[in-house]
Coordinates of C-alpha atoms in Angstrom, one line a residue:
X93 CA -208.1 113.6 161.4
X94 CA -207.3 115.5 164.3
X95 CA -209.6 118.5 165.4
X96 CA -207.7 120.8 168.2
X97 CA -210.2 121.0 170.9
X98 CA -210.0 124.1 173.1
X99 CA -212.3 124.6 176.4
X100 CA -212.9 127.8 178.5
X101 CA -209.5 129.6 176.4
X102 CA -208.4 132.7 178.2
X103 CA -208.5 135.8 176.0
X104 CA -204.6 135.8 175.7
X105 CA -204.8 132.7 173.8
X106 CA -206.9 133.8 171.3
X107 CA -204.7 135.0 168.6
X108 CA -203.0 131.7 168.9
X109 CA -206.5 129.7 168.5
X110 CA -207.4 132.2 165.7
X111 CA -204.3 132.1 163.7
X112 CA -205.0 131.0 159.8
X113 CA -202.3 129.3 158.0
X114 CA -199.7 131.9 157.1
X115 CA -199.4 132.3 153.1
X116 CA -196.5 133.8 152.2
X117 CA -196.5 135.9 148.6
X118 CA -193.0 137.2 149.4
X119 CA -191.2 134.0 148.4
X120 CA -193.4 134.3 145.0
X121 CA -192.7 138.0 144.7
X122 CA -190.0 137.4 141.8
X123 CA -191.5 135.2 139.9
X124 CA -194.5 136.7 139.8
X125 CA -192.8 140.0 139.0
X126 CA -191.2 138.4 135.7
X127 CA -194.2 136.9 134.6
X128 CA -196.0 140.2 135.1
X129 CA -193.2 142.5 133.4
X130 CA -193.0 139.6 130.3
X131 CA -196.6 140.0 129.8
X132 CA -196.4 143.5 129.4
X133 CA -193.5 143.9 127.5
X134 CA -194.0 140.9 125.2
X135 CA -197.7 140.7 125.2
X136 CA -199.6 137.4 123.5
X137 CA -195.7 136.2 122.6
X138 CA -195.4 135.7 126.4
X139 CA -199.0 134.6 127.2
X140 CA -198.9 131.6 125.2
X141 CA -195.6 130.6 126.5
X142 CA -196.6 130.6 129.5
X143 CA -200.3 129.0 128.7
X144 CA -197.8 126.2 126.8
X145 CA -195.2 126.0 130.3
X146 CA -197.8 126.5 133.1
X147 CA -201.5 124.4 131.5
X148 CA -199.4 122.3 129.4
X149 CA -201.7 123.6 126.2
X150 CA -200.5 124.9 123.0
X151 CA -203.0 127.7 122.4
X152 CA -203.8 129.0 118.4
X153 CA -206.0 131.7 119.6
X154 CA -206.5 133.3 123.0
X155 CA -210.4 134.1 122.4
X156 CA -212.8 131.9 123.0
X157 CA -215.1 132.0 120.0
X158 CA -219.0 132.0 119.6
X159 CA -219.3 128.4 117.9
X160 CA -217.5 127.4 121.2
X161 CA -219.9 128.7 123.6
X162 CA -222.5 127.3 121.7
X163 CA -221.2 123.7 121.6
X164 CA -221.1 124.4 126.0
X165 CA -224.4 125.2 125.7
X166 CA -225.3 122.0 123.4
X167 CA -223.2 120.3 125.9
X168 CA -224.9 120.7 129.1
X169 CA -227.3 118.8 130.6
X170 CA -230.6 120.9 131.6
X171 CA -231.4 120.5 134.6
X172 CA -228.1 122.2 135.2
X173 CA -229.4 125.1 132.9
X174 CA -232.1 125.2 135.0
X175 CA -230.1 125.5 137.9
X176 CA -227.9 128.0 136.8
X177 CA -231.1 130.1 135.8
X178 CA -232.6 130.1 139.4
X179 CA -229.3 131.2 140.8
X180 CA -229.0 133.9 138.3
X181 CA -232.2 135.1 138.7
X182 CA -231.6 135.0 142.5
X183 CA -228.8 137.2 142.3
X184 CA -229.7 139.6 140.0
X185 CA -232.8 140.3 142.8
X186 CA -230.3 140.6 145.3
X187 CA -228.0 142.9 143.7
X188 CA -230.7 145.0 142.0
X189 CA -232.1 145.6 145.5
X190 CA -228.7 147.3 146.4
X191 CA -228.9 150.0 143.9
X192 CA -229.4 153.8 145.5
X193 CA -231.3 156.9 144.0
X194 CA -229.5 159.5 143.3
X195 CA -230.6 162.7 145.4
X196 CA -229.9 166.4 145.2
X197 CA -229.3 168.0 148.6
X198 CA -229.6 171.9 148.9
X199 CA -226.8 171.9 151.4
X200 CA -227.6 176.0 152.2
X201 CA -229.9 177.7 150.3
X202 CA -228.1 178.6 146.4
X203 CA -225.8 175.4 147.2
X204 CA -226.8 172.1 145.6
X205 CA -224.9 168.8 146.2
X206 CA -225.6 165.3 144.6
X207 CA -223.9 161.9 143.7
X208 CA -224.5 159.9 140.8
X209 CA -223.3 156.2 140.4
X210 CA -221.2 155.3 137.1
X211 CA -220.1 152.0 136.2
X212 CA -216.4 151.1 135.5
X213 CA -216.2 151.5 131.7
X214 CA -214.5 148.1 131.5
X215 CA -214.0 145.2 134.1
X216 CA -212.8 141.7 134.1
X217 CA -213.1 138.5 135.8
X218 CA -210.7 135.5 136.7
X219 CA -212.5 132.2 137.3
X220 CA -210.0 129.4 138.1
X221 CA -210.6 126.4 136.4
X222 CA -208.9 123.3 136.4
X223 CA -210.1 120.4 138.7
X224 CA -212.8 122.5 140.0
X225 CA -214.3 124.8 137.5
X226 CA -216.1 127.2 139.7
X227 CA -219.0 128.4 137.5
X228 CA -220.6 130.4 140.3
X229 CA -218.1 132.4 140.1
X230 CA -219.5 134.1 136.7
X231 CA -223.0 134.3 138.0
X232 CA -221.5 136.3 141.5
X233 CA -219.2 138.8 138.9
X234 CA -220.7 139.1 135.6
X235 CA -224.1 139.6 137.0
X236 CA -223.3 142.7 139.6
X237 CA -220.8 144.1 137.0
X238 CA -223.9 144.0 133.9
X239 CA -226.5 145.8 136.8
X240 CA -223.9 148.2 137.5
X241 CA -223.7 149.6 133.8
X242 CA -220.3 148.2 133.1
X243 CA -219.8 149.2 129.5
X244 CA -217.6 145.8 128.6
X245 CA -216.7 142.6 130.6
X246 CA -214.0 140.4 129.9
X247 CA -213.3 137.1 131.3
X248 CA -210.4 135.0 131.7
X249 CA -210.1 131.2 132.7
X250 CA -207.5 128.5 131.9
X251 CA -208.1 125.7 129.8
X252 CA -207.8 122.2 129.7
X253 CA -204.4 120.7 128.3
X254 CA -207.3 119.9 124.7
X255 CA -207.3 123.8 124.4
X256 CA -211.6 123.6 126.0
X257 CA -212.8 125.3 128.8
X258 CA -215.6 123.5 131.1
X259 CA -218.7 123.9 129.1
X260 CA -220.6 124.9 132.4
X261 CA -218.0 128.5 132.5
X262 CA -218.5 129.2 129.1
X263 CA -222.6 129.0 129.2
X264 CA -222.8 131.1 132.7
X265 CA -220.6 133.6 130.5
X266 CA -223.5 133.7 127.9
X267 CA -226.1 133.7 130.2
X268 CA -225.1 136.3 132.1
X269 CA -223.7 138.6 129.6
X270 CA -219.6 138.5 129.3
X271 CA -218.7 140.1 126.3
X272 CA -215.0 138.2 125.8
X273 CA -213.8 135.2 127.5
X274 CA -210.3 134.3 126.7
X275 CA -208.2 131.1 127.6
X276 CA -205.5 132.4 130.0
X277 CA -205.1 131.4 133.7
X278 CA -202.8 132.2 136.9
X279 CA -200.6 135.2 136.9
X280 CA -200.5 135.8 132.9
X281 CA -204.0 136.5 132.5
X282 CA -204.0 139.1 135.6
X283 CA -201.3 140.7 133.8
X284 CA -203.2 140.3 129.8
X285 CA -206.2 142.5 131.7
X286 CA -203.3 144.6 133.9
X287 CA -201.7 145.6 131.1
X288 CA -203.8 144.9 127.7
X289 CA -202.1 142.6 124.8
X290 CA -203.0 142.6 120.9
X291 CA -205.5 140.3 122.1
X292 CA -207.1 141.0 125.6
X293 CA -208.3 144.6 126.3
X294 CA -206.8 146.3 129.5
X295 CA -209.7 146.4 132.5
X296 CA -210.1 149.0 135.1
X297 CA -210.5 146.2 137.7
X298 CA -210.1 143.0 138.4
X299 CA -212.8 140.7 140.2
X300 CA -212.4 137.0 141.5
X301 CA -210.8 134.5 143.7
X302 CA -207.5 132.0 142.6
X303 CA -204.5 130.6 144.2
X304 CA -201.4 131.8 145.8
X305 CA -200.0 133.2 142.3
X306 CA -203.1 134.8 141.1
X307 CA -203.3 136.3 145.1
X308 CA -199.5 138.1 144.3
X309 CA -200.6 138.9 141.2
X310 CA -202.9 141.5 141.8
X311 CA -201.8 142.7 144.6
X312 CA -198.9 143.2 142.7
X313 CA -201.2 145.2 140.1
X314 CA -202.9 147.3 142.2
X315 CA -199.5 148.9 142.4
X316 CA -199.6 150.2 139.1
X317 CA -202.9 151.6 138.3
X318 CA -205.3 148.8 138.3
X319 CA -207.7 148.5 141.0
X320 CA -208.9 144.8 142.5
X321 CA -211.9 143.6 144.2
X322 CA -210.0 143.2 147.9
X323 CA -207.2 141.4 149.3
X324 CA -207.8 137.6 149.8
X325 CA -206.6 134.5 151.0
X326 CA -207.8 131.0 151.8
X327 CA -211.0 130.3 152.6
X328 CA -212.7 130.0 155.6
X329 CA -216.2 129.6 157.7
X330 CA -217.0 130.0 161.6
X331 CA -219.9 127.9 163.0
X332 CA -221.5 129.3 166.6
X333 CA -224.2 126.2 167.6
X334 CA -225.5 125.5 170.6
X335 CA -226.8 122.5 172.1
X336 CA -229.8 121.9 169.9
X337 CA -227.6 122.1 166.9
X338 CA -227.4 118.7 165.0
X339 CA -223.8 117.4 164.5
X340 CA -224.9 115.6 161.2
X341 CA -224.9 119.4 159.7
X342 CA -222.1 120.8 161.7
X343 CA -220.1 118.3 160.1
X344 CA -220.8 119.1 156.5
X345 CA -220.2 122.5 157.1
X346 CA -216.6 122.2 158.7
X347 CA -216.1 119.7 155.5
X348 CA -218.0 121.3 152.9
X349 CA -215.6 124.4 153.9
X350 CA -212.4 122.1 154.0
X351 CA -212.8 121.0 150.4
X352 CA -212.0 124.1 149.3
X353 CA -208.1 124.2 149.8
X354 CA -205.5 122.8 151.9
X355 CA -205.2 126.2 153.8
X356 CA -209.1 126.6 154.1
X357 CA -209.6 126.5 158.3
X358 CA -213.3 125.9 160.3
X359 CA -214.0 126.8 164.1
X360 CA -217.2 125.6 166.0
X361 CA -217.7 128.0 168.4
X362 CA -220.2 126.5 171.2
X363 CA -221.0 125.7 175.0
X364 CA -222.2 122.2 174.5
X365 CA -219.2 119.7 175.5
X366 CA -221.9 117.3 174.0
X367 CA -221.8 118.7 170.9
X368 CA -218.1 119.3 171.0
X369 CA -217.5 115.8 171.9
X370 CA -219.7 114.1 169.0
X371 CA -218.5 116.3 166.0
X372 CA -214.6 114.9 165.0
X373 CA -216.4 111.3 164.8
X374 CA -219.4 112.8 162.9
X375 CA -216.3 115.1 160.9
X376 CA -214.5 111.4 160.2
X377 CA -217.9 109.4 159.2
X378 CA -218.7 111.8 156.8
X379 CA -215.6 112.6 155.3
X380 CA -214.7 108.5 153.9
X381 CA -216.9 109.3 151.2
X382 CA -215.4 112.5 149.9
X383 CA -213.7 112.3 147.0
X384 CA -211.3 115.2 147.7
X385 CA -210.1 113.9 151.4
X386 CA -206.6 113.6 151.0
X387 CA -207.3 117.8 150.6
X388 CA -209.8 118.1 153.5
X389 CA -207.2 116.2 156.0
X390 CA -205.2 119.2 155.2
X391 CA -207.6 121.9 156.3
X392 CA -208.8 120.0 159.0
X393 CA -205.3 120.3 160.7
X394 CA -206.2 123.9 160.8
X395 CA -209.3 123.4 162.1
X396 CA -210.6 123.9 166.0
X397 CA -213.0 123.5 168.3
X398 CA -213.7 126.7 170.9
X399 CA -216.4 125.4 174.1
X400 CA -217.3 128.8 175.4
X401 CA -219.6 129.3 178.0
X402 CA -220.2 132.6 178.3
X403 CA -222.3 133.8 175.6
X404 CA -220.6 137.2 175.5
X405 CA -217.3 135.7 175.2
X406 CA -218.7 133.9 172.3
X407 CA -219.8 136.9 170.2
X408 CA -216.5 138.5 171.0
X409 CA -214.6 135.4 169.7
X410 CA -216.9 135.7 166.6
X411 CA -215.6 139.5 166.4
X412 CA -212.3 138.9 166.9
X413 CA -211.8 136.5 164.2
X414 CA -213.9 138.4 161.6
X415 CA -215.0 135.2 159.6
X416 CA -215.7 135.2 155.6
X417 CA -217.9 132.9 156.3
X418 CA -220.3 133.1 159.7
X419 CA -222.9 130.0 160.3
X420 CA -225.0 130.5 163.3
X421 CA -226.8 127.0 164.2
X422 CA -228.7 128.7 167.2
X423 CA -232.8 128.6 167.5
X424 CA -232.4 132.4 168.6
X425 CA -229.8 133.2 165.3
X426 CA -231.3 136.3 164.4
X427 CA -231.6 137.9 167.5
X428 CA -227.7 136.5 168.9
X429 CA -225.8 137.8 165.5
X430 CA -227.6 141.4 166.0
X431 CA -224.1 141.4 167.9
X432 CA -221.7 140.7 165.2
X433 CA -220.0 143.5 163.7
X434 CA -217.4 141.6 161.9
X435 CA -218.0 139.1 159.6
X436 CA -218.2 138.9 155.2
X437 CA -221.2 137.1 155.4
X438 CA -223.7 135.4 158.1
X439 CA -226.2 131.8 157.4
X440 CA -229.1 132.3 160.3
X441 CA -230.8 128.8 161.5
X442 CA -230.3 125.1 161.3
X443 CA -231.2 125.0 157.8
X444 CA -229.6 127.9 156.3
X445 CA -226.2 126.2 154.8
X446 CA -222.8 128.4 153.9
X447 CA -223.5 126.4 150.4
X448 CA -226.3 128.1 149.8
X449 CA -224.5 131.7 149.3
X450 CA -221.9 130.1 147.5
X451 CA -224.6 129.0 144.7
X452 CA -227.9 130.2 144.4
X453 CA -229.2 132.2 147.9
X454 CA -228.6 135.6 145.8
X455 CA -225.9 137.0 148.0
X456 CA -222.2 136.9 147.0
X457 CA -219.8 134.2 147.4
X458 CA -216.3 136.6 146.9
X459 CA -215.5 137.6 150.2
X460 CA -213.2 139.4 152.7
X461 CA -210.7 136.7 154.0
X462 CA -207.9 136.4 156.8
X463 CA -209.4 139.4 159.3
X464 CA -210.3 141.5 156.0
X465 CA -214.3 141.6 156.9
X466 CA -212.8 144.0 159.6
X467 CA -212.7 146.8 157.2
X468 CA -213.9 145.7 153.7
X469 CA -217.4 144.2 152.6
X470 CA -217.9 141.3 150.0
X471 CA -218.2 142.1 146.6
X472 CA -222.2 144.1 145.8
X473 CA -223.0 145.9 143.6
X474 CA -220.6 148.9 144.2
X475 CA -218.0 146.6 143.5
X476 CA -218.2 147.4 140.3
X477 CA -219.0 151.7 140.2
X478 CA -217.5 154.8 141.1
X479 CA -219.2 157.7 142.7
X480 CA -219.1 160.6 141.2
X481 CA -220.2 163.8 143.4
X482 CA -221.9 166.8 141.3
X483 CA -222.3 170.4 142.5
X484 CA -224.2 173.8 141.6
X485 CA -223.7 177.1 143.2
X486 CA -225.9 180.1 142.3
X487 CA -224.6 183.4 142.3
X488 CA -226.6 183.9 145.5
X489 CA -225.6 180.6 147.3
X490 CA -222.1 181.5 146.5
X491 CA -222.4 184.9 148.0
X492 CA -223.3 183.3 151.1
X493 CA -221.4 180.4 151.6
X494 CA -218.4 182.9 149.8
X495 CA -216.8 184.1 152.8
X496 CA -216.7 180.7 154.8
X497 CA -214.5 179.1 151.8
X498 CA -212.5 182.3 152.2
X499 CA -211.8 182.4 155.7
X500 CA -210.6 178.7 155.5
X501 CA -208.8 178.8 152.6
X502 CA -206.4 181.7 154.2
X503 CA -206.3 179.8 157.5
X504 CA -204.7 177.5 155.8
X505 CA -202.2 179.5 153.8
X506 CA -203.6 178.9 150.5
X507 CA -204.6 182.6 148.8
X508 CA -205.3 180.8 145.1
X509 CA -208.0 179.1 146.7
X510 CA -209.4 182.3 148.2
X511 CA -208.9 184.5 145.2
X512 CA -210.9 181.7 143.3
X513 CA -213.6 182.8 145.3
X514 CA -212.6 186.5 145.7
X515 CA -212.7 187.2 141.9
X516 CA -216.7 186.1 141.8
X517 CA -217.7 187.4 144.6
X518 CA -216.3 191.3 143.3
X519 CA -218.0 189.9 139.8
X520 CA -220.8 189.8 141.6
X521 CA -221.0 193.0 143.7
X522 CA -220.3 195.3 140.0

């Protein structure tokens, strides 16, 4: 399980050290394009076709109904319920906190300007399933999306090849409010709540990780008139320690990380050769009792380590990379990551695991991959509104701010805007 070690890297290398495996949705592009075009043409025909060819399940109904979310609920244990309660509670705190007042601004006297947030009429959510039904995922989407006002929210998640989706999926649905789950995965159900079927209701947005396919599938999408939560691709976390970090912990990290795909990638970022010397034997010890280590051999061999003694250099590393996931095991963590910039979101302290925000902190796990945090933020509330911008001009606030919309709107050659203007301001002076 070989971990590339790098010491003291010139600033040229870099982009070689930081490179992510390369996922390439261009060789998916066609298929994905028929699959897309079948469900919109053909509609629930095509979806369970392909539920039947790609989940090997022959599907009656596409709904999930109520007496099936109510056997889930029967179904699981509660201390998991109880679990699932603390996170939700958790991250409805976190997300409420985000929510802004609206506030009218006089911006010259007669001239009053104001936004007012409004939730996306109807959104959905794509929760893979399969051999690792991520649950979370519906508490991080269907939790934001109800805070936000979000008139309807649909869900969609593949079944089992018995026709059942994991009990734990269906009761986060009820607990946190998802109006209609249906039993679709990959790129049909993106292109069910795309383009709408006799069955699934078209959204105004999509929300939530998948693989490869799903990846293509909404960008593909977003081309015609749907929006998505951002770009994505494999996972990833960036770990800056120094020497009094504990390589018991940095280990789980870099593994808990590399369980998530083949093309997931960690980095330890330190100055400790000590600690950079100790972690690939602490990485192999703990990894012989993972059940998943066939996968996490995989993203290992994308995995580094950077020794960087220059503290600077470190924080520009960090930059440069723009992790979705930053851990900083430092005793100073707050104070050092007052310096990052770029990153989708940062785990302060020895104790403060990436875990944590993928379950139950109260921030969100969906997050700005592959250099994305650069420019895009994780998924918050105003994921899931739009901002609408209001305006009132009096007759005397037009009269003075009048003349400036005149005098730009002939420098730029466009009298219809001016005579807009023109035509109240003479109403006025009658």
């Amino acid at each position: 399980m070989a971990v590339k070690v790098y010491t003291n890297p010139r600033r040229e290398a870099w982009s070689e050290i930081l490179s992510r495996p390369r996922v390439d949705l261009s060789a998916l592009s066609r298929s994905v394009t028929d699959i897309l075009e079948a469900v919109r043409t053909e509609g629930d025909e095509a979806l369970k076709r392909y539920e039947r060819q790609f989940d090997g399940v022959e599907l009656d109904a596409l709904p999930v109904s109520s007496a099936e979310i109510e056997a889930a609920a029967a179904a699981l244990p509660n201390e998991l319920k109880s679990a699932i309660a603390q996170a939700i509670a958790n991250i409805r705190k976190f997300h409420a906190s985000q929510a802004i007042e609206s506030h009218r601004v006089e911006t010259s006297p007669g001239v009053w300007c104001w936004q007012k947030a409004v939730g996306i009429e109807r959104v959905g959510l794509y929760v893979p399933g399969g051999t690792a039904p991520l649950f979370s995922t519906v508490l991080m989407l269907a939790v934001p999306a109800r805070l936000a006002g979000c008139r309807e929210v649909v869900m969609c998640t593949p079944p089992g090849r018995d026709g059942t989706v994991a009990p734990a999926i269906l009761y986060a649905a009820r607990e946190t409010g998802v109006d209609r789950i249906f039993k679709l995965g990959g790129v049909q159900a993106i292109g069910a709540m795309a383009f709408g079927t006799a069955s699934v209701p078209a959204v105004g947005k999509i929300f939530g990780p998948g693989n490869r396919y799903v990846m293509a599938a909404k960008q593909q999408v977003q081309t015609r008139g749907v929006a998505i939560d951002m770009p994505a691709g494999p996972s990833e976390v960036m770990i800056v320690a120094d020497a009094g970090a504990d390589p018991r912990f940095l280990a789980a990290d870099f593994l808990s990380q590399a369980e998530h795909g083949p093309d997931s990638q960690s980095i330890l970022v330190t100055a400790s050769r000590e600690l950079a010397d100790r972690l690939p034997a602490e990485i192999e010890r703990q990894a012989t009792c993972l059940p998943r280590r066939e996968l996490v051999e995989q993203s290992l061999s994308h995995s580094s380590i950077v020794c960087l003694d220059d503290e600077a250099e470190q924080l520009a590393l960090v930059n440069a990379y723009a992790p979705e996931h930053l851990i900083v095991h430092r005793a100073d963590a707050e104070a050092w990551a007052e310096g990052v910039v770029n990153a989708g979101s940062v785990f302060l302290g020895y104790y403060t695991p990436e875990s944590a925000g993928d379950y139950a902190s109260g921030t969100n796990h969906t997050l700005p991959t592959s250099g994305y945090a650069r420019a895009y933020s994780g998924v918050n509330l105003d994921s899931f509104t739009r901002k609408i911008t209001f305006q009132h001009i009096s007759p005397e606030g037009l009269k003075n701010l009048g003349p400036v919309i005149e005098t730009m709107a002939s420098a730029e050659q466009l009298d219809a805007h001016r005579r807009a203007v023109a035509v109240r301001l003479q109403n006025l002076d009658k």
